[in-house]
Short mmCIF file of C-alpha atoms in Angstrom, two decimals:
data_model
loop_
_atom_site.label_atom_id
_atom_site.label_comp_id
_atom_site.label_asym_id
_atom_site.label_seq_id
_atom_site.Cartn_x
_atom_site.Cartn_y
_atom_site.Cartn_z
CA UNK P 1 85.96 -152.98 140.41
CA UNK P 2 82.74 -151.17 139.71
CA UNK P 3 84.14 -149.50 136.93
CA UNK P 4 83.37 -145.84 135.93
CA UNK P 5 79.96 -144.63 137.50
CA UNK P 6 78.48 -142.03 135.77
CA UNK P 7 75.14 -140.06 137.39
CA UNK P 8 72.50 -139.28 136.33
CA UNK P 9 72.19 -141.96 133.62
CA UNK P 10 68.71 -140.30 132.36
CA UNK P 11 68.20 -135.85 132.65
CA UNK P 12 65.67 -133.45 130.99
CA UNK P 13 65.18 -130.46 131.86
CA UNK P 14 63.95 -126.94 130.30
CA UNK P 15 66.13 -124.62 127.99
CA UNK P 16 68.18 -122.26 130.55
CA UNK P 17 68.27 -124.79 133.76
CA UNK P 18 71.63 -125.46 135.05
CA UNK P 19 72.58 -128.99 134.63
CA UNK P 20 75.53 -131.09 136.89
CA UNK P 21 76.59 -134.50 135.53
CA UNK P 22 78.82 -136.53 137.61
CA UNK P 23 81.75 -138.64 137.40
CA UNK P 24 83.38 -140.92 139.23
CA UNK P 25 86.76 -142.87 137.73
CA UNK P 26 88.13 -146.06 137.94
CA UNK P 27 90.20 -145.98 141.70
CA UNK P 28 93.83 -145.18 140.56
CA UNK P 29 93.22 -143.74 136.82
CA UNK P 30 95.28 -140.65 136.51
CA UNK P 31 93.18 -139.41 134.07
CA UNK P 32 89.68 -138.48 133.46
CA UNK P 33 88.12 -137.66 129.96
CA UNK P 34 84.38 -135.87 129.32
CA UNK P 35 83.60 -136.78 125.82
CA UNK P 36 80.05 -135.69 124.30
CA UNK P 37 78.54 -138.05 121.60
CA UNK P 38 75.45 -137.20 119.28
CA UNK P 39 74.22 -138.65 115.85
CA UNK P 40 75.50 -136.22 113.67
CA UNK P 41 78.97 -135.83 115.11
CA UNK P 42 80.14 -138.71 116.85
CA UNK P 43 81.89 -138.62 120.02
CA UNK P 44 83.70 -135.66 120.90
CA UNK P 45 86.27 -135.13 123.65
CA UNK P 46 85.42 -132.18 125.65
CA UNK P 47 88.44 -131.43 128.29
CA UNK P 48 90.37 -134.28 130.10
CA UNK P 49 92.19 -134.61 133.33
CA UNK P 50 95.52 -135.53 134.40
CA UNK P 51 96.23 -136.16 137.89
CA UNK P 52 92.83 -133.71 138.65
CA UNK P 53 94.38 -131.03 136.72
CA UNK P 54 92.69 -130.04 133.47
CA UNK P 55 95.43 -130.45 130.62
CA UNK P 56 93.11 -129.52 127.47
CA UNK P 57 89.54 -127.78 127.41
CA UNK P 58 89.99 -127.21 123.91
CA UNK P 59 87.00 -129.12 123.34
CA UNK P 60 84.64 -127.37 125.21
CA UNK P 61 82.16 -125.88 123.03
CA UNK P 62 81.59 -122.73 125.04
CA UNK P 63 81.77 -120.28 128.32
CA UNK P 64 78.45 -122.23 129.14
CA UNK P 65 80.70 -125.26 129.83
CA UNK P 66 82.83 -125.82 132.65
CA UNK P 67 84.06 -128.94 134.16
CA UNK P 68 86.03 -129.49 137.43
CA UNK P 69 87.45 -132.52 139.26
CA UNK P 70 88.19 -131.43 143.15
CA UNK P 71 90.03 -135.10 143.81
CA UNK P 72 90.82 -137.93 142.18
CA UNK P 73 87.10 -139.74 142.35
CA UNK P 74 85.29 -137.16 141.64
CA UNK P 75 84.23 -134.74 138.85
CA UNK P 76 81.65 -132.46 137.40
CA UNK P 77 80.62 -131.22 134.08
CA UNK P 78 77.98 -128.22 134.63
CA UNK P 79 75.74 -126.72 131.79
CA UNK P 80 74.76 -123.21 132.35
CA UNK P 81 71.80 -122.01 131.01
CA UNK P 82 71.43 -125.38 128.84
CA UNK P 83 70.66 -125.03 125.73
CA UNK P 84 68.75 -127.81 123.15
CA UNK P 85 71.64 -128.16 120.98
CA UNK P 86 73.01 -129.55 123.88
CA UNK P 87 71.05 -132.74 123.85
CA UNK P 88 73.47 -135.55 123.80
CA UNK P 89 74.79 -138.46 125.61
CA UNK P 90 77.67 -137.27 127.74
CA UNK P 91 80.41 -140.02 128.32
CA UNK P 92 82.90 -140.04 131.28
CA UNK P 93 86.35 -142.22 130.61
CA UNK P 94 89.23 -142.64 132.69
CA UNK P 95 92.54 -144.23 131.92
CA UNK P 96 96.18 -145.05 133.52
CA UNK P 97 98.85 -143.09 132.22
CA UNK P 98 101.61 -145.76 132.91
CA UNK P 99 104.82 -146.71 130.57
CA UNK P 100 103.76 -150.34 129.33
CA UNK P 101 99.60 -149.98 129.71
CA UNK P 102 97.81 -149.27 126.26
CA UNK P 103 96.01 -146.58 127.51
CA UNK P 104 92.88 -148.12 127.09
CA UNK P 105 89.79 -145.96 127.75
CA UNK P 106 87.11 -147.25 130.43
CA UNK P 107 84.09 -145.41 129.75
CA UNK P 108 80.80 -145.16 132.03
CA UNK P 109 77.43 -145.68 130.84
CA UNK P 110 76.85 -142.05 130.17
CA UNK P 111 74.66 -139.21 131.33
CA UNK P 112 71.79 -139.12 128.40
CA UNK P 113 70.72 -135.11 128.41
CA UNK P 114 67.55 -133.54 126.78
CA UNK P 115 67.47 -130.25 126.79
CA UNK P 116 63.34 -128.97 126.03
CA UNK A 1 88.54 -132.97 106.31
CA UNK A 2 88.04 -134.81 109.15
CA UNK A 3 91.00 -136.66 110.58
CA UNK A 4 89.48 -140.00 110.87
CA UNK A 5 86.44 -141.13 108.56
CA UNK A 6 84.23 -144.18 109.10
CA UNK A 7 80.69 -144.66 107.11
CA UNK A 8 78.12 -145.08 109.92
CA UNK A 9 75.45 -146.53 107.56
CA UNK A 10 74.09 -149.50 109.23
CA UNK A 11 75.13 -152.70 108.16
CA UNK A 12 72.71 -155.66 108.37
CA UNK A 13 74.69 -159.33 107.76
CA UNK A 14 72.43 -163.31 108.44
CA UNK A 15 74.03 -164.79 111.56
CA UNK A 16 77.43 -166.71 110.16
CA UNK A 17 78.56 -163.93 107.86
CA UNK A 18 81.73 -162.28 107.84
CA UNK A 19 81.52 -158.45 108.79
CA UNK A 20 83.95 -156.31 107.61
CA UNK A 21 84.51 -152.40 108.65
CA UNK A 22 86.76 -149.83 108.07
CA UNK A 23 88.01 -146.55 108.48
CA UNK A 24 90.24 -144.35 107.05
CA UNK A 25 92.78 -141.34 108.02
CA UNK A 26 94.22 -138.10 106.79
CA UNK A 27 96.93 -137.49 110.03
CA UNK A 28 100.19 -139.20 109.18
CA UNK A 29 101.08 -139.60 112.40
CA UNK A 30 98.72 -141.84 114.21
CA UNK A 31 100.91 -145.05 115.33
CA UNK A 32 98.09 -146.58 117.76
CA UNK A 33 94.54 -147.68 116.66
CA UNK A 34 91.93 -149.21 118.27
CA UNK A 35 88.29 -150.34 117.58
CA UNK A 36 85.48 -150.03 120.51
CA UNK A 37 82.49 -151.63 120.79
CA UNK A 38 79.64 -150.23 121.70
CA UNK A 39 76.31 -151.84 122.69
CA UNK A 40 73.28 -150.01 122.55
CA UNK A 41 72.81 -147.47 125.66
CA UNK A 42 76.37 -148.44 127.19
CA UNK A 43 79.63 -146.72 126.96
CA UNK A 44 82.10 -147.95 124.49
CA UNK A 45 84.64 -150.84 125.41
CA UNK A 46 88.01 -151.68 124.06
CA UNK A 47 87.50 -154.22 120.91
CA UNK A 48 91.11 -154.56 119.74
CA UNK A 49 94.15 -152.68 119.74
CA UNK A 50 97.09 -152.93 117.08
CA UNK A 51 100.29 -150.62 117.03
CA UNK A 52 101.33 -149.26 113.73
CA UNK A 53 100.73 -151.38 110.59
CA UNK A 54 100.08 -155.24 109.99
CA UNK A 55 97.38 -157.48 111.53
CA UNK A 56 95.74 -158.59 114.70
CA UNK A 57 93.88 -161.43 115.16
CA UNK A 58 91.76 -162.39 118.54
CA UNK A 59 89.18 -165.43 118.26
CA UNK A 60 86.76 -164.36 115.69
CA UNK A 61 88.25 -160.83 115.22
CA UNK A 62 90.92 -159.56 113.02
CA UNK A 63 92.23 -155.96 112.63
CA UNK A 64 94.19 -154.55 109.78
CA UNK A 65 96.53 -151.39 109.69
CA UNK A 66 97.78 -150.24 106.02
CA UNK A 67 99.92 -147.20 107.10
CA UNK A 68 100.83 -146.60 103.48
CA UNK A 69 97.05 -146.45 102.51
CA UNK A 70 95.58 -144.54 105.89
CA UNK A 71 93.29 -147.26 106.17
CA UNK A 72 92.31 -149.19 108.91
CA UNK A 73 89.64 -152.60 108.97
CA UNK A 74 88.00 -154.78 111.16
CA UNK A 75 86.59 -158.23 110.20
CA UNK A 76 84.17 -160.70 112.30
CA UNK A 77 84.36 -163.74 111.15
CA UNK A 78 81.07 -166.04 112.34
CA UNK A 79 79.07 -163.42 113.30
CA UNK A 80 76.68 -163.99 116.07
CA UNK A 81 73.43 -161.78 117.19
CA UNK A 82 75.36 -160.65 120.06
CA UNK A 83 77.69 -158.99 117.85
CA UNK A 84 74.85 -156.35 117.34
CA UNK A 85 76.95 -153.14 118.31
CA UNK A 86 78.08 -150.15 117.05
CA UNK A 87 81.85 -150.50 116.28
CA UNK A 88 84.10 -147.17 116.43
CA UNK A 89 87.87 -146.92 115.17
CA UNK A 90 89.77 -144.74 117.07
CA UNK A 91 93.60 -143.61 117.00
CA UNK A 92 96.13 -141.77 118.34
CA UNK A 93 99.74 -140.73 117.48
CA UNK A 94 100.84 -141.17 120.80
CA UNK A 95 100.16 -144.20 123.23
CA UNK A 96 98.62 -141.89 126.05
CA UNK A 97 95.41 -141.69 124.20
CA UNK A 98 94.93 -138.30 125.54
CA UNK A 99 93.53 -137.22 122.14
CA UNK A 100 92.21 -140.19 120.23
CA UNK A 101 90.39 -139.46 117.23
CA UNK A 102 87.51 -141.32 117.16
CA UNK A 103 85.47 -142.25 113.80
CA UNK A 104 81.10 -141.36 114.24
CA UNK A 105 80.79 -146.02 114.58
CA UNK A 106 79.64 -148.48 112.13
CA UNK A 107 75.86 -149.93 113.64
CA UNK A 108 76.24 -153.64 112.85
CA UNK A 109 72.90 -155.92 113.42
CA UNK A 110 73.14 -159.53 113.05
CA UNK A 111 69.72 -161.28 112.19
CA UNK A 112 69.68 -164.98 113.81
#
């Protein structure tokens, strides 16, 4: 299994761009989790997924934030306008729900973002 | 306060010596805990996993739950330079994990 593949690893762009990170989960996982992680406050879960319905977007710091996942391989997590204090290394997970599984938490490699 | 606390100060230990992290809680009702590793510029990865209180142990790593306390540790015993990670506790109140609290990580280096 290729795991979860996250694009693009590396983005900087200017203050007010738009910016689309990707996702794609584990084949199966009924859940998806965007999780943000900086220095100063660790790794933050943004919204999650369940079945490619969003459950909680509690975490989402703002309007500017939106995430969507149309099917079950696929989601997005779009900035817009970016701001700098949105520099951080975004972090896609995905886990099975089932009765029995720990519920471990597959991460990808992450989407590093600097906003100028 | 926040609900999980773990002093990210790096930790340097010689190659051989036991490490030894921790982390402690203020939400009562966390049942599952976990530690991930997390190597520099990857995503984190499942370390160890322990349900409620008591002790873990898998090869060189051991993890500790004191419910009663709200403390949580992880010791490597033997440590090796390929230990060299950032270690983050993490737990949850129900086994779903939909809404693990995660500690900031512990950056460990190991000097051969």
């Amino acid at each position: 299994d290729a795991g979860v593949i996250q694009s693009p690893r590396h983005e900087v762009t200017e203050m007010g761009q738009e910016v689309t990170l990707r996702c794609k989960p584990i084949s199966g996982h009924d859940y998806l989790f965007w999780y943000r992680q900086t220095m100063m406050r660790g790794l933050e879960l943004l919204i999650y997924f369940n079945n490619n319905v969003p459950i909680d977007d509690s975490g989402m710091p703002e309007d500017r934030f939106s995430a969507k996942m149309p099917n079950a391989s696929f989601s997005t997590l779009k900035i817009q306008p970016s701001e700098p204090r949105d520099s951080a290394v975004y972090f896609c997970a995905s886990t099975l729900g089932l009765a029995g599984t720990t519920g471990e938490l597959f991460f990808g490699e992450g989407s590093r973002l600097t906003v100028l | 306060q926040k609900e999980v606390e773990q002093d990210p100060g790096p930790l340097s230990v010689p190659e051989g010596a036991i490490v030894s992290l921790n982390c402690t809680y203020s939400n009562s009702a966390f049942q599952y805990f976990m530690w991930y590793r997390q190597y520099s510029r990857k995503g984190p990865e499942l370390l160890m996993y322990t349900y409620s209180s008591g002790n873990k142990e898998d090869g060189r790593f051991t993890a500790q739950v004191d419910k009663s306390s709200k403390y949580i540790s992880l010791f490597i015993r033997d440590s090796q330079p390929s230990d060299s990670a950032t270690y983050l506790c993490a737990m949850s109140g129900t086994k779903r994990n939909n809404r693990l609290a995660f500690g900031k990580g512990n950056q460990v280096v190991v000097i051969p």
